[in-house]
Coordinates of C-alpha atoms in Angstrom, one line a residue:
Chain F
X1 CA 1.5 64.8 -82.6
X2 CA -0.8 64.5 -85.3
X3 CA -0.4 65.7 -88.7
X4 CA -2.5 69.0 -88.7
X5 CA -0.2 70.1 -84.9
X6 CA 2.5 69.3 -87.2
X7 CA 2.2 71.0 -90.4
X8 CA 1.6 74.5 -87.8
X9 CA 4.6 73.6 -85.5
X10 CA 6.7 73.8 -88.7
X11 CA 5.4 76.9 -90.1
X12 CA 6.2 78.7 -86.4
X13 CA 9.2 77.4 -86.7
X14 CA 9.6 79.2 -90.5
X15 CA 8.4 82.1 -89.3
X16 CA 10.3 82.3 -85.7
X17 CA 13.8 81.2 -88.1
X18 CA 12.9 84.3 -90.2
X19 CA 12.8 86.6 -87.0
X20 CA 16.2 85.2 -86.0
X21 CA 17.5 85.1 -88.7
X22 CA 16.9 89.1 -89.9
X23 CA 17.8 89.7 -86.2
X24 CA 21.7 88.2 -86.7
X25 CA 21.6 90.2 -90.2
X26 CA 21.3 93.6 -88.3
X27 CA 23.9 92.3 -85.6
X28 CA 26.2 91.9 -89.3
X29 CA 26.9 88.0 -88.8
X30 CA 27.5 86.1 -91.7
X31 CA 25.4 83.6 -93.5
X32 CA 26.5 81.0 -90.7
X33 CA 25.9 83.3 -87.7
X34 CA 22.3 83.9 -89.1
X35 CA 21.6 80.3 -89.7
X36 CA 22.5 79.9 -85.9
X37 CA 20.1 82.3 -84.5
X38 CA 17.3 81.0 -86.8
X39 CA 17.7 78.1 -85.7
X40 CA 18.2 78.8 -82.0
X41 CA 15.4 81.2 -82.1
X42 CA 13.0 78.7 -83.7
X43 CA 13.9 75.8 -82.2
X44 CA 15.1 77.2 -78.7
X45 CA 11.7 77.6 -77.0
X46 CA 10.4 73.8 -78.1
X47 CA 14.0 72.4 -76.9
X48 CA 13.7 73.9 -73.3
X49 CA 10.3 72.3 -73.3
X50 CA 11.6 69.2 -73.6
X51 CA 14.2 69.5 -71.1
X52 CA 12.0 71.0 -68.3
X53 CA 9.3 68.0 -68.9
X54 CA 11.9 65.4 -69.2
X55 CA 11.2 64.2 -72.9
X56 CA 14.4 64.0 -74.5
X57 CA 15.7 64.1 -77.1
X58 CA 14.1 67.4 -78.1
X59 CA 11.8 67.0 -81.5
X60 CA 15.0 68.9 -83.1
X61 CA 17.2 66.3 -82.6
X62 CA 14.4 63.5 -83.8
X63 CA 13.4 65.1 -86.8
X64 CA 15.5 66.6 -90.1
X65 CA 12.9 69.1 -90.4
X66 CA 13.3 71.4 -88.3
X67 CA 17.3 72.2 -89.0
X68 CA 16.4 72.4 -92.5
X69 CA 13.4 74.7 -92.4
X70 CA 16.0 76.8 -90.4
X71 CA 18.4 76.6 -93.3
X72 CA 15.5 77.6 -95.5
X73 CA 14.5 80.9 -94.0
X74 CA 18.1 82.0 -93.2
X75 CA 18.3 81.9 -97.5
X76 CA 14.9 83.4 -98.1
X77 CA 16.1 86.0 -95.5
X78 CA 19.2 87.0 -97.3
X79 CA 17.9 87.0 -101.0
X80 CA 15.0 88.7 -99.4
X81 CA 17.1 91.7 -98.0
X82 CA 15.7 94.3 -100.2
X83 CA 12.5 93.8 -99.4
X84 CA 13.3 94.5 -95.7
X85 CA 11.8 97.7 -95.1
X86 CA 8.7 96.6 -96.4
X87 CA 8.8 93.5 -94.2
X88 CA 8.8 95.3 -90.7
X89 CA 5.3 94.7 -90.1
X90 CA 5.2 91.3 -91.6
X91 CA 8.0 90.4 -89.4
X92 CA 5.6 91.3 -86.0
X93 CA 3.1 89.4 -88.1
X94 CA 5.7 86.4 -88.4
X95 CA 6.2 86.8 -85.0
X96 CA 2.6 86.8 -83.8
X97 CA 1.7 83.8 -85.8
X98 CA 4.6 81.9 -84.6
X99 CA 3.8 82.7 -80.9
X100 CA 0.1 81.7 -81.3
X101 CA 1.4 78.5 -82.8
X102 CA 3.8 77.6 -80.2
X103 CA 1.5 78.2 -77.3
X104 CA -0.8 76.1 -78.2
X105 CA 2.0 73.3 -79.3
X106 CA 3.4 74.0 -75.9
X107 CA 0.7 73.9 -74.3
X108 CA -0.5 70.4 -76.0
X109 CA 2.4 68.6 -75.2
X110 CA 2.4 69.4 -71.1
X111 CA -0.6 68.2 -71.1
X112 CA 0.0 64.9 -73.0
X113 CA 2.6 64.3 -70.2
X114 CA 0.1 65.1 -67.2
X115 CA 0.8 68.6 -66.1
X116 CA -1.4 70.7 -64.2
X117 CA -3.3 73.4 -66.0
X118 CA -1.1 76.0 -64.6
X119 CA 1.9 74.5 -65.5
X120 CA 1.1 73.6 -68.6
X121 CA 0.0 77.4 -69.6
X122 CA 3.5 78.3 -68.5
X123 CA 5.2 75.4 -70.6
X124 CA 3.0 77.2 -73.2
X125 CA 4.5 80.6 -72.7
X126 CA 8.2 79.0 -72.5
X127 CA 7.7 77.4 -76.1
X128 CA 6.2 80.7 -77.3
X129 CA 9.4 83.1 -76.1
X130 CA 12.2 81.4 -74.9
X131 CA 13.6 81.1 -78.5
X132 CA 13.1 85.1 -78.7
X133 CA 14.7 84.8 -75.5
X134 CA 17.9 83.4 -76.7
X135 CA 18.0 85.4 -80.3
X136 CA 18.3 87.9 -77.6
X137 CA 21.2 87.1 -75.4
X138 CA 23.6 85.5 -78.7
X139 CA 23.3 89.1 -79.0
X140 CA 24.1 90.5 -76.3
X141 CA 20.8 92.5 -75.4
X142 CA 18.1 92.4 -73.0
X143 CA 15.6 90.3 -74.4
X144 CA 12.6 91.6 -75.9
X145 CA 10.2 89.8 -73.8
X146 CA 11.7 91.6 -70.6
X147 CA 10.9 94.9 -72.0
X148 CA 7.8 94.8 -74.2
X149 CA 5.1 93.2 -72.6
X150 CA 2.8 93.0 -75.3
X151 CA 4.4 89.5 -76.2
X152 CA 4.3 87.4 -73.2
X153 CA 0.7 89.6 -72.9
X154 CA -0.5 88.2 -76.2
X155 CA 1.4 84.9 -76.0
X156 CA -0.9 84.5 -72.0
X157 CA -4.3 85.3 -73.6
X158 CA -3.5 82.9 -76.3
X159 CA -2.7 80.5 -73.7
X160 CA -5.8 81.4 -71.8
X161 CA -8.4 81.3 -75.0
X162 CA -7.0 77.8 -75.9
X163 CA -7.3 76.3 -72.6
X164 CA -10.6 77.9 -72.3
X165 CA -11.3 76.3 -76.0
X166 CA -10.1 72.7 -74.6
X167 CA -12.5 73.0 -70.9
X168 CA -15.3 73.5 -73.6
X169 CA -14.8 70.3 -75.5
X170 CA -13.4 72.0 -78.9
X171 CA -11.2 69.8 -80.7
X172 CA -7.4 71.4 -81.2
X173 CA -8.3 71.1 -85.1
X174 CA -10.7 74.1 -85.2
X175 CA -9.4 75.6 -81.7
X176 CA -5.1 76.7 -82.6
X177 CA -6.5 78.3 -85.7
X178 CA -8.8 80.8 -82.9
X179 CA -5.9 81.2 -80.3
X180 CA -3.7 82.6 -82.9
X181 CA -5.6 85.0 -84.0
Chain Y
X7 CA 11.5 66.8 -49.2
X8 CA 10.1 66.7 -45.2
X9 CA 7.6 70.2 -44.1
X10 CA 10.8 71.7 -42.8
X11 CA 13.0 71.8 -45.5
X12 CA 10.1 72.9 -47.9
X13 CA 9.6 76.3 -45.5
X14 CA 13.2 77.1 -46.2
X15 CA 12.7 76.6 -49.4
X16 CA 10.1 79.1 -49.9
X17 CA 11.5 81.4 -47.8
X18 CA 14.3 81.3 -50.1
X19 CA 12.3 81.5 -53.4
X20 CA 10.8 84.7 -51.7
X21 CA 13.9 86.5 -50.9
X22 CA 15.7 85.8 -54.9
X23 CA 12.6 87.0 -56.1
X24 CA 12.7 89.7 -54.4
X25 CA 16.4 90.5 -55.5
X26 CA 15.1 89.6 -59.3
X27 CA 12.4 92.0 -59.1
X28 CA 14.2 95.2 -57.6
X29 CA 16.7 94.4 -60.0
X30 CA 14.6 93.9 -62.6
X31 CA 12.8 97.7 -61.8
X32 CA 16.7 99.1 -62.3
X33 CA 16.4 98.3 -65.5
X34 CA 13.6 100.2 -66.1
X35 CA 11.3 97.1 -66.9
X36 CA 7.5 97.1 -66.4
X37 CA 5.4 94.8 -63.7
X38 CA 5.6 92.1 -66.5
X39 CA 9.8 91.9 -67.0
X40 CA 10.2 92.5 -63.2
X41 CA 8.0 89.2 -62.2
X42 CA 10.1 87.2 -65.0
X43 CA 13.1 88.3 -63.7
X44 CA 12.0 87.8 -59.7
X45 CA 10.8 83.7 -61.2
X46 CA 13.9 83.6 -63.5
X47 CA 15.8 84.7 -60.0
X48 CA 14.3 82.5 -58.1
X49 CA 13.7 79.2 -59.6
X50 CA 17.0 79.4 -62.0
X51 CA 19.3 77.2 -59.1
X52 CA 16.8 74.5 -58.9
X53 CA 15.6 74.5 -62.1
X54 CA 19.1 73.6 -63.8
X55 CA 19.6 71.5 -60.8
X56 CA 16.6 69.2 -61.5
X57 CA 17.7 69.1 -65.5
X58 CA 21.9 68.3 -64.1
X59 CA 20.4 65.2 -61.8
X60 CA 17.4 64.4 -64.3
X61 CA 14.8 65.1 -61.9
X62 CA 11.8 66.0 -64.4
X63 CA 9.9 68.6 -64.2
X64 CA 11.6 71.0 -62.0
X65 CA 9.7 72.1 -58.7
X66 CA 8.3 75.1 -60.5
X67 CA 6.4 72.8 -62.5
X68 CA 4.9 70.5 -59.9
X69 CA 4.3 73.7 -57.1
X70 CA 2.1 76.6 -58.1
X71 CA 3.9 78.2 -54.8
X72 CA 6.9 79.3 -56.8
X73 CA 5.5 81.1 -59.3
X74 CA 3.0 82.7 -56.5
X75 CA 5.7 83.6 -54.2
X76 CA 7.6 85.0 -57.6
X77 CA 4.6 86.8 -58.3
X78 CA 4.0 88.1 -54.7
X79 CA 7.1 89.0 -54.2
X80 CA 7.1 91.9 -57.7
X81 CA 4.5 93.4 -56.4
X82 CA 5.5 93.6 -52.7
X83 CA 9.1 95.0 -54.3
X84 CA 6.6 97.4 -56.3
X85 CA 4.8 98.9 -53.5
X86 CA 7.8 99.0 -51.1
X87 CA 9.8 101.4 -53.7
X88 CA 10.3 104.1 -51.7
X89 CA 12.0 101.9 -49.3
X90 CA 14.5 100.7 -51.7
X91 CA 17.1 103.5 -50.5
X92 CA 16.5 101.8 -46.7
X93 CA 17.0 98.3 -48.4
X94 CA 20.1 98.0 -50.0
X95 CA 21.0 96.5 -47.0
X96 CA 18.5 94.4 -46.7
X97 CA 18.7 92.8 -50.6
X98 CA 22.1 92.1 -49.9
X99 CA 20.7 90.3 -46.2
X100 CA 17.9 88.5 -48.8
X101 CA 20.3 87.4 -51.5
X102 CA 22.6 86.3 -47.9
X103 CA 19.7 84.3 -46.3
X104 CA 18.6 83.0 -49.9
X105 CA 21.7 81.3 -50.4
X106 CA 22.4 79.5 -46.5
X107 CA 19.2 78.1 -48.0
X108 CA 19.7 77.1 -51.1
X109 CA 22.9 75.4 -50.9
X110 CA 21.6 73.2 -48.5
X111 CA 18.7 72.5 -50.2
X112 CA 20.8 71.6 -53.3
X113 CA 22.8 69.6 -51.2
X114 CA 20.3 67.8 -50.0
X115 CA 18.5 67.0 -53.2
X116 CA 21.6 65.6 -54.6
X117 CA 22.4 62.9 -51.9
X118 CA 18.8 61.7 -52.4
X119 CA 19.8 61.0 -55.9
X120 CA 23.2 59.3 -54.6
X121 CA 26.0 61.7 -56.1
X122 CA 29.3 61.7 -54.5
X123 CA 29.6 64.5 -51.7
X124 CA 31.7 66.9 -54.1
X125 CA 29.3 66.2 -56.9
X126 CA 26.3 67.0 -53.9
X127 CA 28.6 70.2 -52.9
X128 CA 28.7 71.2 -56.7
X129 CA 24.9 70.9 -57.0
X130 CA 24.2 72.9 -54.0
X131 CA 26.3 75.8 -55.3
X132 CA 24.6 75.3 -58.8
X133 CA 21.7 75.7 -56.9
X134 CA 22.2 78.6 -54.8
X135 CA 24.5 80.8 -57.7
X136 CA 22.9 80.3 -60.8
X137 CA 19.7 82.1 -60.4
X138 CA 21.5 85.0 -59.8
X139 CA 23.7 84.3 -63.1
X140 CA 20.1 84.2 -65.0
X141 CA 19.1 87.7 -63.4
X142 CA 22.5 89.2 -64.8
X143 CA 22.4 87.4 -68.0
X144 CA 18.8 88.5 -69.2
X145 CA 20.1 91.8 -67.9
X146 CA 23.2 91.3 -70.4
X147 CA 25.7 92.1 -67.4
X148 CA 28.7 90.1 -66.5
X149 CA 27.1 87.5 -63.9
X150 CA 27.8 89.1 -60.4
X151 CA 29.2 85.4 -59.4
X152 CA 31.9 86.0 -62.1
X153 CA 33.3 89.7 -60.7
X154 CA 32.3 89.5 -56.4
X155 CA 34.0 86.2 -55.4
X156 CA 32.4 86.5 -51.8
X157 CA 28.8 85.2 -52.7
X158 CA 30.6 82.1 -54.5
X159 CA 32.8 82.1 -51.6
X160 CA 30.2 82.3 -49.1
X161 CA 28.2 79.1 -50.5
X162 CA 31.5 77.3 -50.9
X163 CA 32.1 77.8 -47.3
X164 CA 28.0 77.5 -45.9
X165 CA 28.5 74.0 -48.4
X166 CA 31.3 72.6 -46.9
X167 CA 29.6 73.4 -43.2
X168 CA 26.5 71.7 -44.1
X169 CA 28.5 68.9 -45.4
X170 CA 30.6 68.5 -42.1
X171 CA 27.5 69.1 -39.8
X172 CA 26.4 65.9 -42.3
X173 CA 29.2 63.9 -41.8
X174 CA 29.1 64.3 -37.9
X175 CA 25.2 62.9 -37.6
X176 CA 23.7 66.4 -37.4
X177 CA 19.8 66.5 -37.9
X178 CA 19.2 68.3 -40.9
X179 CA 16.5 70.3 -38.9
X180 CA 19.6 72.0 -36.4
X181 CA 22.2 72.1 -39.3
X182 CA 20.4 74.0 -42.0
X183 CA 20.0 77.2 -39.9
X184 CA 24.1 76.6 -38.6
X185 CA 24.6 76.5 -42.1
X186 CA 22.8 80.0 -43.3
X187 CA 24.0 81.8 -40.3
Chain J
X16 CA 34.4 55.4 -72.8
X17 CA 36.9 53.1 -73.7
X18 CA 40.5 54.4 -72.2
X19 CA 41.6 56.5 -75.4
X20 CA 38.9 58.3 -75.5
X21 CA 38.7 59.1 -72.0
X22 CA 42.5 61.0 -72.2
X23 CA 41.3 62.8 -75.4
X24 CA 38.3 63.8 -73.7
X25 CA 40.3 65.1 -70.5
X26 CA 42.7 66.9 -73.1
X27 CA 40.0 68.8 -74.5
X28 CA 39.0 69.9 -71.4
X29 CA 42.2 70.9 -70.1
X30 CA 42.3 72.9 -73.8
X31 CA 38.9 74.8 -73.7
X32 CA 39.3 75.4 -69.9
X33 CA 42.9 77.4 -70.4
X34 CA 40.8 79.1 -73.0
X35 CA 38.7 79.8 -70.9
X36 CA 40.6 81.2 -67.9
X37 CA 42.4 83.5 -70.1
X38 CA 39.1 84.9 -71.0
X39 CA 38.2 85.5 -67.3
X40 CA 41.8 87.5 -66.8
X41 CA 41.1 89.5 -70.0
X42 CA 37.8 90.7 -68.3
X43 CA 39.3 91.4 -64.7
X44 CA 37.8 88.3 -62.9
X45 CA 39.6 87.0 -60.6
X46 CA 41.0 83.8 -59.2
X47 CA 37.2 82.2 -58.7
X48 CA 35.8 84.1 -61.8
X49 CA 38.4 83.0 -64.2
X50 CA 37.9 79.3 -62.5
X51 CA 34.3 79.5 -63.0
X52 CA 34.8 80.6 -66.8
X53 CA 37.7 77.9 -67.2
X54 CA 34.9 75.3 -65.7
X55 CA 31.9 76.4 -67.5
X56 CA 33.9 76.8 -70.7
X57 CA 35.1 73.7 -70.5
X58 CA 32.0 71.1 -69.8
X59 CA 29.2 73.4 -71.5
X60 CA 29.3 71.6 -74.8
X61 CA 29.5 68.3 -73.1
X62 CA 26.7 69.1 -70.5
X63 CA 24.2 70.6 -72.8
X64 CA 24.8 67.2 -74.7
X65 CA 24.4 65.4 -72.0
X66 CA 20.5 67.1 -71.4
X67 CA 19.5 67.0 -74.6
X68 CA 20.2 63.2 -75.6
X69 CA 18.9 62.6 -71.8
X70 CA 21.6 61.2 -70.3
X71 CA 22.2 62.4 -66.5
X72 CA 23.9 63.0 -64.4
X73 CA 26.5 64.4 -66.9
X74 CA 30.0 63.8 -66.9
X75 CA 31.2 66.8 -64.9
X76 CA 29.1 65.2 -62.1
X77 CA 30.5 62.2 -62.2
X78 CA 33.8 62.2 -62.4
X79 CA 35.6 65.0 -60.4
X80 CA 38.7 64.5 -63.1
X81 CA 36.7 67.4 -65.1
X82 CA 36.4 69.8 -62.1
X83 CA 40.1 69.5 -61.2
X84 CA 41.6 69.9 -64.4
X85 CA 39.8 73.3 -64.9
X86 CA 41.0 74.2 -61.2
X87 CA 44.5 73.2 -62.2
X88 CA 44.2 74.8 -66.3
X89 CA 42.9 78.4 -64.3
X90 CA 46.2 78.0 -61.9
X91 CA 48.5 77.0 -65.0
X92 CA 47.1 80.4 -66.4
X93 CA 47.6 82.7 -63.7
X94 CA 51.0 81.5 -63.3
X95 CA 52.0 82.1 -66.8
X96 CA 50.3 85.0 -67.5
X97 CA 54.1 86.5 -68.9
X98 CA 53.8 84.2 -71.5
X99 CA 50.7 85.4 -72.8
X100 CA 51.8 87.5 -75.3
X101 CA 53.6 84.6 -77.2
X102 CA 51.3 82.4 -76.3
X103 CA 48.1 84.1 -78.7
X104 CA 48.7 81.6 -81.1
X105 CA 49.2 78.9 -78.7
X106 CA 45.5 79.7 -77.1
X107 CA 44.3 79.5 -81.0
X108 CA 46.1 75.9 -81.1
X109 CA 43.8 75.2 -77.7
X110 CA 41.0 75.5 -78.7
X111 CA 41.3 74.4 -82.4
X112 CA 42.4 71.1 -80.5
X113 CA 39.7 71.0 -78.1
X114 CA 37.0 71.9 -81.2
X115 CA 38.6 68.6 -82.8
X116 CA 38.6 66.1 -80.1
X117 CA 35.4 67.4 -78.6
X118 CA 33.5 67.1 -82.0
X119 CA 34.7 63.6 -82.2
X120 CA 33.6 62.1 -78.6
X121 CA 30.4 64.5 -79.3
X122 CA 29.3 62.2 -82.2
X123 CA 30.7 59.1 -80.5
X124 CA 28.5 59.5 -77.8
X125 CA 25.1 60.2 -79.8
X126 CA 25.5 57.5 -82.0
X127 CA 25.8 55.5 -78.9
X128 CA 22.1 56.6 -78.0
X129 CA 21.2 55.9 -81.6
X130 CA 21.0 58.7 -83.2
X131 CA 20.6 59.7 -86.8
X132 CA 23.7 60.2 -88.1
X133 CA 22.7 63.9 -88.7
X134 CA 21.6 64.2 -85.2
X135 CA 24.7 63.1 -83.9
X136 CA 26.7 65.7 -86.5
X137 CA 25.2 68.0 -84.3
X138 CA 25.4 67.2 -80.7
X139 CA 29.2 66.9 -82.3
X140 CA 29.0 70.7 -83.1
X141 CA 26.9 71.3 -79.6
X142 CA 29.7 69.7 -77.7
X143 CA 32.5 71.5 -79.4
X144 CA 31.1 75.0 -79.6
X145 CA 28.6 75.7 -77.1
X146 CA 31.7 76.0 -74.2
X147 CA 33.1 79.0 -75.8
X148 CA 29.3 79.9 -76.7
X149 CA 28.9 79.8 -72.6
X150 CA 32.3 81.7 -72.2
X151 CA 31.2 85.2 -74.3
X152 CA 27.7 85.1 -72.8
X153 CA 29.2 84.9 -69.4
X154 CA 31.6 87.7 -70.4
X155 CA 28.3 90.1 -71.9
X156 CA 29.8 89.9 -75.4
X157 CA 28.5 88.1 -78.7
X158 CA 29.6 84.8 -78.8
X159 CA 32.7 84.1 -81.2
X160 CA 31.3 81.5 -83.0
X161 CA 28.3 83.6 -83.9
X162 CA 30.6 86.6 -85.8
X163 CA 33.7 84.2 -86.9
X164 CA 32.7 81.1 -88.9
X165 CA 36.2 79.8 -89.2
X166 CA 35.1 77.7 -85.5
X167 CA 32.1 76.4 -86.5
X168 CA 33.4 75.5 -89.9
X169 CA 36.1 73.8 -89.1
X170 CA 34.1 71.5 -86.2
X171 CA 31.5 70.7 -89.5
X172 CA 34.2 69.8 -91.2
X173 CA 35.6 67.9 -88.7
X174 CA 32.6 66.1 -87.9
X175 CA 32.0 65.0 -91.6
X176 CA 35.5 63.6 -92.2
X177 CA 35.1 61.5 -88.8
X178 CA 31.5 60.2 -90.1
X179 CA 33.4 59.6 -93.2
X180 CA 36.1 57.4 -91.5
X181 CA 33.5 55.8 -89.4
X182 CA 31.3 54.9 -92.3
X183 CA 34.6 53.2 -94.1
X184 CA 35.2 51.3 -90.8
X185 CA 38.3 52.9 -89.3
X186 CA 39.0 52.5 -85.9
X187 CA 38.1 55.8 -83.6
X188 CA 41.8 55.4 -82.4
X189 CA 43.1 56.1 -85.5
X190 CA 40.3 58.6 -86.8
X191 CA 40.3 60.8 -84.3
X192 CA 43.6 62.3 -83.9
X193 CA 43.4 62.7 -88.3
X194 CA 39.7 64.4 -87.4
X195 CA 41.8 66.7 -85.2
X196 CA 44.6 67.6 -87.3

């Protein structure tokens, strides 16, 4: 993974850890049971990634980043509580951003190990919402993703425009920026 | 995995999907949750089975034809609503035949990889039980599996048959429809 | 596995799977449900584990000793269910036992796959919690270990005195019954 894939696979994971984390907040956890869904919603959709294409460990388990980015947003999250309210539409733009990001990562990755288009989209769309996926269940509710389309809609076309991007020769560098938008 | 045994195996896929998809219209999801919930249904079983034996990627990943048939199968279950009140029979025949299948299937993948017969048994109820467990989870339900013994019951028992009809020098291609019945 | 290990191992299980059967009863399953919750509580930590450091088959697959003893912990519970009453502290003492021994063999076995010692902190945590974690998704509720932090506290803790004892060279067979007390 080179450095530039890196530096955005981080701040999806920020910005996904900040979802979970507000998400356990309203559920009332406690510091710990915030860190846990930040974590498992950041981390969750990269993890079942690895399993599926048989690369283990996960890149959570091989790198002290990701737990501590985790860690990191589940404090900003708390200290940031007032500011809540205002946040609601920055926390759809956290999640946008962090979907864009991981399609593309997920998408990257399947292909570095040989998959076929198709399946690579989909390992794309697994990265992007199967941590959302899990925030969902630790708490007991239908995920999102079943019931608002407008994700895995989004999270498909970003899929789509990057592996459209990568037919026509662009390089990754200048095409992830595009697809997440 | 011989011609034969891949044609049950579809067939299968078809009918969970099917079950995944009408359940998934229950709860009030849209075309999009339905078809994740019909794939979720579907591919669940083999999908954890491939992670258990480390088997890498899963069908899904390897065979456009699951996701198809997944896909096929939402918007057949979309079209035939009016006939759901006629069906409830039926789902309960597809999630029946779905099963026979499966198990055997499972089974059958697991002696490839050399498991010991109660480890192969294991893996073909894995196989047959746990893509309904993913329908009820994302549904947050108590898994069906957990309250209804007789579909746990029922693979236990097609298992065991396929195992004996094993033992005694059966042809797979005689023993998988014994088994289903 | 040397020998010890093995018989704390089996002791967890025995532990987490009684805790888990109990569970099953409290939410009118019955025999097979409560068997099935008593199973899945009882190898979930180890069998996540066991897919994310990428070692399959896991142990529940390869050695029946696992699959009996949750057979014979959900019969142990049915039978005494007239005990139950007294026995609410007893269940605490389960599965603060199973959280201890499970933590340690959790770490043992990453650091055998050469892990960072961090890493390995967590597949300790992973293989203690994510039974019970299994066992309240399974049961629709919000897992325990998400709303009381006393759990995963005390498997941290846990996991950072046995580190501790390992880094000053004690023998696991005398640091893992102090990691559990």
């Amino acid at each position: 993974m080179t450095y530039f894939l890196y530096v955005f696979d981080l701040t999806g994971v920020f910005f996904f850890a900040i979802s979970g984390a507000i998400a356990g907040r309203k559920n009332e956890m406690d510091i710990f049971g915030m860190f846990m869904l930040a974590l498992v919603t950041a981390i969750g959709g990269g993890t079942l990634r690895s399993l599926l294409i048989g690369v283990t460990p996960p890149p959570v388990l091989r790198d002290p980043a990701y737990i501590s980015l985790a860690a990191g947003a589940t404090i900003v999250s708390l200290f940031a509580e007032p500011l809540w309210e205002k946040w609601q539409r920055a926390v759809s733009l956290f999640d946008a951003v962090g979907l864009g990001v991981f399609v593309c990562i997920g998408i990257q990755v399947a292909q570095n190990q040989g998959l076929a288009p198709w399946a690579c989209l989909a390992m794309g769309l697994v990265t992007a919402t199967f941590g959302g996926v899990l925030r969902d269940l630790f708490r007991a509710e239908v995920p999102l993703i079943f019931r608002k389309e407008i994700y895995a809609t989004a999270a498909l076309l970003g899929g789509l425009v990057y592996l459209l991007g990568d037919l026509l020769g662009m390089l990754p560098r200048y095409n992830i920026p595009i697809t997440t938008v």
